[in-house]
C-alpha positions as a Markdown table, in Angstrom:
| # | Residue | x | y | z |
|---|---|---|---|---|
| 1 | Unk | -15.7 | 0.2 | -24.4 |
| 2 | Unk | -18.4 | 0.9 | -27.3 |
| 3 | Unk | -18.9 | 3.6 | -28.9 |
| 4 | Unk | -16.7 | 6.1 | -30.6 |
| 5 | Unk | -13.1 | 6.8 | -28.8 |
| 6 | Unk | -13.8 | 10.4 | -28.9 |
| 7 | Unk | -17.4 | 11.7 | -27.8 |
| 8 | Unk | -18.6 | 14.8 | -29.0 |
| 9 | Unk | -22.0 | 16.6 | -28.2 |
| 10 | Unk | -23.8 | 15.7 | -31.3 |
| 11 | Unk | -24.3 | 12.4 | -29.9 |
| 12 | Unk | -26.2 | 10.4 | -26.2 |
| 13 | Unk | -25.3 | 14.1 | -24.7 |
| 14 | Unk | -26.3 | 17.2 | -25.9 |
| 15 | Unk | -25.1 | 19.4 | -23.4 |
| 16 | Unk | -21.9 | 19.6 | -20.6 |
| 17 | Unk | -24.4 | 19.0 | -17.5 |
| 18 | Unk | -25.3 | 15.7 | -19.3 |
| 19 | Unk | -21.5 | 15.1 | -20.3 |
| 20 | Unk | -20.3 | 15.6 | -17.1 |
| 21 | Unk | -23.0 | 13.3 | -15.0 |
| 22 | Unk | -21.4 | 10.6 | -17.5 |
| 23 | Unk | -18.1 | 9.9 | -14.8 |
| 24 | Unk | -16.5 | 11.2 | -11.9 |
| 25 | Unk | -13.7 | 11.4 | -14.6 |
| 26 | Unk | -13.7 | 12.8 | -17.7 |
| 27 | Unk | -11.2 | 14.4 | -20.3 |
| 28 | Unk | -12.0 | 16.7 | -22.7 |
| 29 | Unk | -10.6 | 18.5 | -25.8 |
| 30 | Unk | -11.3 | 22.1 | -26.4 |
| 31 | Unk | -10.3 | 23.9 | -30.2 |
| 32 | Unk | -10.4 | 23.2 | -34.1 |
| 33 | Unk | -9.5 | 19.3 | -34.3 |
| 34 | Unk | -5.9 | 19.7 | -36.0 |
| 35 | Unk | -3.1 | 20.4 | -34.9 |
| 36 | Unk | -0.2 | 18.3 | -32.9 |
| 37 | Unk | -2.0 | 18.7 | -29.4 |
| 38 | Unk | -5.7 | 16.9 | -31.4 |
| 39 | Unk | -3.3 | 14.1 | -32.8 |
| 40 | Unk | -1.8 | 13.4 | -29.5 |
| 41 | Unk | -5.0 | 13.9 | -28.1 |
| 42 | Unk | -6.6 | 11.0 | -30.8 |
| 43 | Unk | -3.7 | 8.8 | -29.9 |
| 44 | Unk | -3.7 | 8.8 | -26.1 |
| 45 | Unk | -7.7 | 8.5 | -26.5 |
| 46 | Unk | -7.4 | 5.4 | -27.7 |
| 47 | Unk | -5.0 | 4.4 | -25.6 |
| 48 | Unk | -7.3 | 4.5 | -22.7 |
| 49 | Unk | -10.7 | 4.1 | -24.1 |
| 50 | Unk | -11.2 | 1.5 | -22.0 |
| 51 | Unk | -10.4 | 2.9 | -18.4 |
| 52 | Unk | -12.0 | 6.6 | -19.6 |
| 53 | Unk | -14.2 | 8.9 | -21.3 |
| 54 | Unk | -12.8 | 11.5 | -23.9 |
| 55 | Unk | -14.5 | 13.9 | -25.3 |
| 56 | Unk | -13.9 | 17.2 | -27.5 |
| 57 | Unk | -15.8 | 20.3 | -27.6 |
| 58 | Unk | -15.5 | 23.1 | -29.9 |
| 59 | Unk | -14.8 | 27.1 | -28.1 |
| 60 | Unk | -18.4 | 27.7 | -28.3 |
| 61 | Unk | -19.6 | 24.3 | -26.0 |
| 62 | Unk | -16.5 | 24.3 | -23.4 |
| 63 | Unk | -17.6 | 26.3 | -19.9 |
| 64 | Unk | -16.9 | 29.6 | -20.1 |
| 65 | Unk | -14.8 | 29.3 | -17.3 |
| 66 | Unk | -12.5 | 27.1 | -19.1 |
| 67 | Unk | -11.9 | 29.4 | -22.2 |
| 68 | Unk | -10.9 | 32.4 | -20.0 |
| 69 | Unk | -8.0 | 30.8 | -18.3 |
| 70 | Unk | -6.4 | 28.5 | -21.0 |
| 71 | Unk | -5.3 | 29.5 | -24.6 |
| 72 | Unk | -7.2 | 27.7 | -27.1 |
| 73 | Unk | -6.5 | 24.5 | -28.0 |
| 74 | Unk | -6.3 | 22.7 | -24.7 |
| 75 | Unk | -6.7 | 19.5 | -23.2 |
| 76 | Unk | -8.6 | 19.5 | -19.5 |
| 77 | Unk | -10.0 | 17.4 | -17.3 |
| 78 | Unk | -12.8 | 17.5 | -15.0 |
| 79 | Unk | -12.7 | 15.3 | -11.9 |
| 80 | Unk | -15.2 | 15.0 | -8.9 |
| 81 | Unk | -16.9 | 18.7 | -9.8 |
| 82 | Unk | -13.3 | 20.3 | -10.6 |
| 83 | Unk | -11.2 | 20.7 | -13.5 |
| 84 | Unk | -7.5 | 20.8 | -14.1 |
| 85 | Unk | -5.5 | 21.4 | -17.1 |
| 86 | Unk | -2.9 | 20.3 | -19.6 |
| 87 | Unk | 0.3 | 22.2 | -19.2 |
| 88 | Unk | 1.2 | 22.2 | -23.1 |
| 89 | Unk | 5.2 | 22.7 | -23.5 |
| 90 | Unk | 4.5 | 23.8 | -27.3 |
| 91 | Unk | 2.9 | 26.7 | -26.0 |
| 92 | Unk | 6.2 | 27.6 | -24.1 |
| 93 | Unk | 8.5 | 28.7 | -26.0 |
| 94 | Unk | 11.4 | 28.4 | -23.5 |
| 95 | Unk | 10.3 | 24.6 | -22.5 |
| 96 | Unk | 12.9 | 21.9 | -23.3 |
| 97 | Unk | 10.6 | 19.7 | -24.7 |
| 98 | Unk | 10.1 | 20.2 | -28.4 |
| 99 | Unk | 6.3 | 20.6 | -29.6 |
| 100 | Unk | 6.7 | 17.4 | -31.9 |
| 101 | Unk | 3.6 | 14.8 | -32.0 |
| 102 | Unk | 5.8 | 12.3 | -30.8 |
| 103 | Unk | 6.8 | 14.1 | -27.3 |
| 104 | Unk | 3.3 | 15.8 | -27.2 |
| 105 | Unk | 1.7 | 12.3 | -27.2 |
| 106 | Unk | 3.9 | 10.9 | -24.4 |
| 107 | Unk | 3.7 | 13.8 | -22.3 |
| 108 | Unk | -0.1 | 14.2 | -22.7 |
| 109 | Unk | -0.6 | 10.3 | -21.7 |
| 110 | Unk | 1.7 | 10.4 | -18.9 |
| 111 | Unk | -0.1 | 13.4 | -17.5 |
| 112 | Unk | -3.8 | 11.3 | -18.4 |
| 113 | Unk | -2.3 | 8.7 | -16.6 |
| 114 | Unk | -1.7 | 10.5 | -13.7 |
| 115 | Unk | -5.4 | 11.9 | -13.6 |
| 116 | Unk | -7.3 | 9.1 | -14.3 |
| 117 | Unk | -7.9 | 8.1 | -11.0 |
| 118 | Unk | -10.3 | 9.4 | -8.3 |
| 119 | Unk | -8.3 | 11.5 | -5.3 |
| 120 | Unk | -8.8 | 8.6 | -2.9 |
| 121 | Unk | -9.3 | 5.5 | -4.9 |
| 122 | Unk | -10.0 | 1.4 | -3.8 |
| 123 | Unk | -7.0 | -0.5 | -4.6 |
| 124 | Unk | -7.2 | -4.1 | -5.4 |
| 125 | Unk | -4.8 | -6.9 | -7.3 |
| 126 | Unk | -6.5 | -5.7 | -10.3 |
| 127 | Unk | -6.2 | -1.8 | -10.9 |
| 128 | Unk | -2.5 | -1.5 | -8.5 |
| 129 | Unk | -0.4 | -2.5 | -11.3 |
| 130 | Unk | -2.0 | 1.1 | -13.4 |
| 131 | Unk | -1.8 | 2.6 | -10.2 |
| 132 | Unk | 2.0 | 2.0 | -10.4 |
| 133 | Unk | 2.5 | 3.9 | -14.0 |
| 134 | Unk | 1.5 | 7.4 | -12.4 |
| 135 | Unk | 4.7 | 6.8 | -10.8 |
| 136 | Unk | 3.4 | 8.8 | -7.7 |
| 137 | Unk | 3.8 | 7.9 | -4.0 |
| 138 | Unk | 0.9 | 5.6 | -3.7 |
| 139 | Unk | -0.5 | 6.3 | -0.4 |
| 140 | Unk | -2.6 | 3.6 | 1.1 |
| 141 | Unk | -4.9 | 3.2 | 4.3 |
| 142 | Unk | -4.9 | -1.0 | 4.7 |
| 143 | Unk | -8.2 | -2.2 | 5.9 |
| 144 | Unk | -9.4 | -5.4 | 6.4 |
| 145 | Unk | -12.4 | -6.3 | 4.7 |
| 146 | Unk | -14.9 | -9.0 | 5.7 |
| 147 | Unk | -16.3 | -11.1 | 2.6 |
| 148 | Unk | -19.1 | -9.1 | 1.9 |
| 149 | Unk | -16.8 | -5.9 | 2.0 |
| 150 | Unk | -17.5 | -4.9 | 5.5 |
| 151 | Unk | -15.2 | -2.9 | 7.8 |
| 152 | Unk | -14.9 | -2.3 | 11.0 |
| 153 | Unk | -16.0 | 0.8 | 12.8 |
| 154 | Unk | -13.1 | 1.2 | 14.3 |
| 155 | Unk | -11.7 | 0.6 | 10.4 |
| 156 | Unk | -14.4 | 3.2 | 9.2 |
| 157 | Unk | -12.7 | 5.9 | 11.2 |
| 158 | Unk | -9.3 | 5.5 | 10.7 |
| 159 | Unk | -10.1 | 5.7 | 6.7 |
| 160 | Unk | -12.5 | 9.0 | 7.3 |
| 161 | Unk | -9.3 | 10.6 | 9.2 |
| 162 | Unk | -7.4 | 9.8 | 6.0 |
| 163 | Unk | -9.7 | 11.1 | 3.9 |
| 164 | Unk | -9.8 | 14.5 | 5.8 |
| 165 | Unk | -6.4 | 14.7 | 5.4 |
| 166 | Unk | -6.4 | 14.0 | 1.8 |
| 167 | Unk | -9.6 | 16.5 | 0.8 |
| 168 | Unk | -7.6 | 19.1 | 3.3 |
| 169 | Unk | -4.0 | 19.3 | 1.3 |
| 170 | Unk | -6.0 | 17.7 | -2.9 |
| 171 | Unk | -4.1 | 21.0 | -4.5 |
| 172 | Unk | -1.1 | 21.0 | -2.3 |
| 173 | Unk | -0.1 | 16.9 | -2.5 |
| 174 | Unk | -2.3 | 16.2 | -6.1 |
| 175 | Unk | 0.6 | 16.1 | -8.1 |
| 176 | Unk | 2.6 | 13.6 | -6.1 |
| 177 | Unk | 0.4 | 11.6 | -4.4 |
| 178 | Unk | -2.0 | 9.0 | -4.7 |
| 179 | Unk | -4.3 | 8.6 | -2.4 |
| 180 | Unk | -6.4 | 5.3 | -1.7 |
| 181 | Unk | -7.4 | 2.2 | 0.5 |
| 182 | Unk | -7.0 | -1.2 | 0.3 |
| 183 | Unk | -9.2 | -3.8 | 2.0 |
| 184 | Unk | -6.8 | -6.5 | 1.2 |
| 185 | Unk | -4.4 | -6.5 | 3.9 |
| 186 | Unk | -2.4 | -9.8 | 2.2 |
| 187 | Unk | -1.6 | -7.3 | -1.0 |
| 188 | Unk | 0.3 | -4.7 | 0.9 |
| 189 | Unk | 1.8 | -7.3 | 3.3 |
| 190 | Unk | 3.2 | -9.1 | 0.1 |
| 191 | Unk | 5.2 | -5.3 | -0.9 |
| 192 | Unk | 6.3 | -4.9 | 2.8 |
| 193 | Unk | 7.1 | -8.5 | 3.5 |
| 194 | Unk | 5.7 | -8.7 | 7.2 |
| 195 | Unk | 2.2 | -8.7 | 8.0 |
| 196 | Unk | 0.8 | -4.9 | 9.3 |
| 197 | Unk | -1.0 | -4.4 | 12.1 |
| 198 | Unk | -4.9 | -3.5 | 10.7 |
| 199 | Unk | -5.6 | -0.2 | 10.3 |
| 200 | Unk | -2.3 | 1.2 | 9.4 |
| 201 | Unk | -0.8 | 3.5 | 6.5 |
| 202 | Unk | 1.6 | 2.5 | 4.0 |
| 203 | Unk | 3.2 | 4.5 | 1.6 |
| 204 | Unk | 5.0 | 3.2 | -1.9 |
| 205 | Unk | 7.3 | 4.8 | -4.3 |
| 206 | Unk | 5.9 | 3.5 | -7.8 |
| 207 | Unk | 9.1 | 4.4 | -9.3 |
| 208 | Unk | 11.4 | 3.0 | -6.8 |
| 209 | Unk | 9.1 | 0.6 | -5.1 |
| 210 | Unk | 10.2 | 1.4 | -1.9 |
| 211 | Unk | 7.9 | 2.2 | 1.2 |
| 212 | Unk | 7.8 | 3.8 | 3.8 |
| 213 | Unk | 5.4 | 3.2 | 7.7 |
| 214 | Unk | 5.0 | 5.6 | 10.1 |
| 215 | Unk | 6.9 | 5.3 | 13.3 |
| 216 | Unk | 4.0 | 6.1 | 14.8 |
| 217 | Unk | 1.3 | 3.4 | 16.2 |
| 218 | Unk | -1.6 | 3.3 | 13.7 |
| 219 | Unk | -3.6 | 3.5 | 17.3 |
| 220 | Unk | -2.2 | 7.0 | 17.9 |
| 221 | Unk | -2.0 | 8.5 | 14.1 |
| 222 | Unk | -3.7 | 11.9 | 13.9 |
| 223 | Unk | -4.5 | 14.6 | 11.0 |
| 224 | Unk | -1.4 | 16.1 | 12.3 |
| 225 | Unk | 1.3 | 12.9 | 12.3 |
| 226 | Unk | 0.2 | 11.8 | 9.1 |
| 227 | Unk | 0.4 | 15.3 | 7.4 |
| 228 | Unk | 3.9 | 15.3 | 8.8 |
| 229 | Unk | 4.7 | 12.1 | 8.0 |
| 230 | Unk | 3.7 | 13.0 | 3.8 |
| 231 | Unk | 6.0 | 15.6 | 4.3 |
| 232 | Unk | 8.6 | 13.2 | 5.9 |
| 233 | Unk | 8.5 | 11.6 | 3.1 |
| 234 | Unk | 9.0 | 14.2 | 0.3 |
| 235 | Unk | 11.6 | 15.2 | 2.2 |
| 236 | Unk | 13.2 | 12.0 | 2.1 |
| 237 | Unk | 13.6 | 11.8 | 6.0 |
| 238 | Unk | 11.4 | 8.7 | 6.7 |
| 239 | Unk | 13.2 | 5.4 | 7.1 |
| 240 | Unk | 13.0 | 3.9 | 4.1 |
| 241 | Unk | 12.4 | 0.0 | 3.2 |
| 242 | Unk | 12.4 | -2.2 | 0.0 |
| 243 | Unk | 13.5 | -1.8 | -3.4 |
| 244 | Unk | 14.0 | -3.8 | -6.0 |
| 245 | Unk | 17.3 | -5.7 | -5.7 |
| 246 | Unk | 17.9 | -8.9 | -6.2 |
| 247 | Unk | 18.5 | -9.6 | -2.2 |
| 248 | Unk | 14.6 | -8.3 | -1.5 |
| 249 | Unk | 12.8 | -9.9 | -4.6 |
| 250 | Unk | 14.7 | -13.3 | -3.1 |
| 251 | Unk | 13.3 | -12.9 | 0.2 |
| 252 | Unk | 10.2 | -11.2 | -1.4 |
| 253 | Unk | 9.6 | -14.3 | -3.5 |
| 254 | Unk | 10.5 | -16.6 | -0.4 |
| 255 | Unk | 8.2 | -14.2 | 2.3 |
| 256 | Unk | 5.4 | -14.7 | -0.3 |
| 257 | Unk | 5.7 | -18.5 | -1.0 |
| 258 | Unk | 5.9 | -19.0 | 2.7 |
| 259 | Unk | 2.7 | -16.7 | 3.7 |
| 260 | Unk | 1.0 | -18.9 | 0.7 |
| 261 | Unk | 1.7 | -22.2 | 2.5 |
| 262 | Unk | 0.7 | -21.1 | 5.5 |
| 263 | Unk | -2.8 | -19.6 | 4.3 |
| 264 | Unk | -3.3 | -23.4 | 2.6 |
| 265 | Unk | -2.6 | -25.0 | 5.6 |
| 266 | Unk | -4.8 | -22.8 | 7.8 |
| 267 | Unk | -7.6 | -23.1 | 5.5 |
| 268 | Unk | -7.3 | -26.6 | 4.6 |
| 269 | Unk | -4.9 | -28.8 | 6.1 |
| 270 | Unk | -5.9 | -32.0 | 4.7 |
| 271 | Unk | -6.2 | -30.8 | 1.2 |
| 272 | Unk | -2.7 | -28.9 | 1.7 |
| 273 | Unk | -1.1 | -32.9 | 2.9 |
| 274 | Unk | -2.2 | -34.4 | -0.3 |
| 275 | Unk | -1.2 | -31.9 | -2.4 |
| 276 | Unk | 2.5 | -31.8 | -1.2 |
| 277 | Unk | 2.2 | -35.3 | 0.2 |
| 278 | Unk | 1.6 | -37.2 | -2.4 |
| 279 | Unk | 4.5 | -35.7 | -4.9 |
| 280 | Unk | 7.1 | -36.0 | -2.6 |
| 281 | Unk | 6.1 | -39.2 | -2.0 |
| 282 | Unk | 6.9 | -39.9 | -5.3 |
| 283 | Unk | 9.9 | -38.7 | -5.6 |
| 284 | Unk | 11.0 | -40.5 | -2.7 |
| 285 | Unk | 10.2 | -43.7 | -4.5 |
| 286 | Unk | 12.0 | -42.8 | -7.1 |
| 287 | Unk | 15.2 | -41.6 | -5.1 |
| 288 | Unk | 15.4 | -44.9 | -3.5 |
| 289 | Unk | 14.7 | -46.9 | -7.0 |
| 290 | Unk | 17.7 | -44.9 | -8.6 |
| 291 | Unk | 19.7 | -44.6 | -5.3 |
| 292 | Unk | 19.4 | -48.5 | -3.8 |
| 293 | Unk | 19.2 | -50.3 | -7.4 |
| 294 | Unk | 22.6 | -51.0 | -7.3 |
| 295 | Unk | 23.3 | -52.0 | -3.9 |
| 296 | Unk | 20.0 | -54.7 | -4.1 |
| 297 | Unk | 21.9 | -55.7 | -7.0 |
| 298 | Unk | 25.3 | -55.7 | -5.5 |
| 299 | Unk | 23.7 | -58.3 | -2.9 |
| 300 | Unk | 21.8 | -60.3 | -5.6 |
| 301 | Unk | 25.0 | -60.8 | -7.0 |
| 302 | Unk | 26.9 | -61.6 | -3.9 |
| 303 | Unk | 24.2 | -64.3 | -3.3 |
| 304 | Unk | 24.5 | -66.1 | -6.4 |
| 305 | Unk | 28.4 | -65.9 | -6.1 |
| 306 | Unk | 28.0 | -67.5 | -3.2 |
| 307 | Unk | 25.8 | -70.7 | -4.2 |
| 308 | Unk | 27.9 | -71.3 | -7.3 |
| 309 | Unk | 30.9 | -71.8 | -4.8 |
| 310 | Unk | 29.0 | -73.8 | -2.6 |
| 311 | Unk | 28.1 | -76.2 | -5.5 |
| 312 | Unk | 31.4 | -76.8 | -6.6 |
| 313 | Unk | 33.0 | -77.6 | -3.2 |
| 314 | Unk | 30.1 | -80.0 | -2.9 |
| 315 | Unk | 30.9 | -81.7 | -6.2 |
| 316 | Unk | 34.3 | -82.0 | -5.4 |
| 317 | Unk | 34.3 | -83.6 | -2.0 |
C-alpha cells in the first residue's frame, strides 16, 4: 500500500469525518507517540499495511467520545460507524502479561487481527487462510454463485436471515465469531469432505479445524435454530466433525483429488482422456518393455538352440 504506514491528519485528511470515510475499517492510535503501546503500535502497523489503514491522533484530534472512556494512550478501532478498544494489560496492574514491547506487540496484533475484518465478510480461496489466524469460529452461510456473482432469491434470503441474526447478537458473539458467506460451495465442501446441500450453514474452529452443521434442514433453519445452534456450539454440545489427524487429511487429500477428477471429467471429458490417457499409456509400454524383455529373449534364444541342433543332426546323417 503507498503511502506512509502510519497516517496522521496533517496529510490527504484533515479532519476524523474525512479519516473515517477512508474504510469501513480503520485503527487508530490516540497519545504522545512514545511509549511501549506506540512501538507495538509502529510494529503491528507495518505488519498489516497492506490489508489496513492506521492512523494516530494526538488527545486534542481523537472524538471526544473516545478520550472520556479510555485512559490515554490507547489503541481503537472504528468499524462500520462503531468503535472498539484495545484492552491494554500494562495498564492492569494485576494482568499476567507483563507490559514489555515484546508481549505488547503480539497481543496488540493478535487482537488487530481479530478486528480487521467486516462483521459479516465474503470469503473466498484468497482471504480464508487470514480468516483462520483470528482463530475464531468462522461462521459461514455457503451460497452458490453463478459466474457473474449472481444468487438465487431463494439464496438471497437465507443469507439476509443470517445476517439478522448476526447484526442482532454483533456485541454478544463479536469476540468469538466470524461471521461471513461464501459463494463457493467447492471451498467449504473440500473442509467438510462431502458436498452440502446449497444454502446451508457451516461453522469452523480455526484453531482446531473442526466443524460443525446443524441437524437441522437448511430448508427449515430459523433466527431461532441458528441462534441456538451458536450456542450449541460454544457449548460444545453440537456433533462435532474433522480435525486434523493424519486419518482425515488422508481421506481429505483423497475426497479432494477425487472431487477434482470428477469436475475434469464433467467439464471436459475428452481433454480429461488425454491427459491421463496418454501417460499411462506410457507407462504401460514401458512395463511391458522391462517386464516381457526377457521372456522375448528367453524364446529368441530357445529358437536359435534349436536350429544349431537341427544343423548338426543334418550334418551327421
Amino acid at each position: 500500500m503507498a503511502g506512509p504506514t502510519i497516517k496522521d491528519l496533517k496529510g490527504t485528511c484533515t479532519d476524523l469525518q474525512c479519516a473515517f470515510k477512508e474504510a469501513e475499517i480503520i485503527f487508530s492510535f490516540v497519545g504522545n507517540q512514545e511509549g511501549p503501546l506506540w512501538v507495538a503500535y509502529k510494529a503491528v502497523a507495518h505488519q498489516y499495511q497492506s490489508q489496513n489503514i492506521f492512523y494516530a491522533f494526538d488527545e486534542g484530534e481523537a472524538p471526544v467520545e473516545w478520550t472520556q472512556k479510555r485512559e490515554i494512550p490507547f489503541v481503537a478501532v472504528r468499524k462500520e460507524g462503531e468503535e472498539d478498544f484495545f484492552a491494554n494489560p500494562s495498564k492492569d496492574p494485576f494482568s499476567e502479561f507483563p507490559g514489555t514491547d515484546h508481549n505488547l506487540t503480539e497481543l496488540l496484533s493478535a487482537w488487530v487481527d481479530r478486528e480487521r475484518f467486516p462483521t459479516f465478510v465474503e470469503i473466498s480461496r484468497g482471504n480464508f487462510p487470514t480468516l483462520l489466524s483470528t482463530n475464531k469460529y468462522i461462521v459461514m452461510a455457503v451460497l452458490d454463485q453463478d459466474k457473474l456473482g449472481r444468487i438465487t432469491p431463494e439464496m438471497t434470503e437465507f443469507k439476509n436471515m443470517v445476517l439478522s441474526v448476526v447484526m442482532k447478537n454483533k456485541n454478544k458473539y463479536h469476540q468469538l465469531f466470524q461471521f461471513g458467506w461464501v459463494g463457493t460451495p467447492s471451498l467449504v465442501n473440500s473442509i467438510a469432505m462431502d458436498t452440502l446441500p446449497i444454502p446451508s450453514l457451516f461453522i469452523l474452529n480455526a484453531t482446531t479445524f473442526q466443524h460443525h452443521i446443524p441437524d437441522d434442514e437448511p430448508q427449515h433453519l430459523t433466527h431461532e435454530a441458528i441462534e441456538v445452534f451458536l450456542e450449541s456450539v460454544l457449548n460444545e454440545t453440537a456433533p462435532v466433525f474433522g480435525g486434523r489427524s493424519l486419518g482425515i487429511r488422508i481421506y481429505r487429500a483423497y475426497y479432494e483429488g477425487k472431487t477434482n477428477l470428477s469436475e475434469m471429467w464433467a467439464g471436459n471429458p475428452v481433454l480429461t482422456t488425454v491427459i491421463f490417457g496418454l501417460p499411462l499409456a506410457f507407462l504401460s509400454l514401458i512395463f511391458y518393455s522391462i517386464c516381457c524383455a526377457d521372456f522375448m529373449d528367453a524364446n529368441d534364444d530357445d529358437g536359435m538352440f534349436s536350429k544349431i541342433i537341427t544343423t548338426i543332426t543334418f550334418c551327421t546323417i
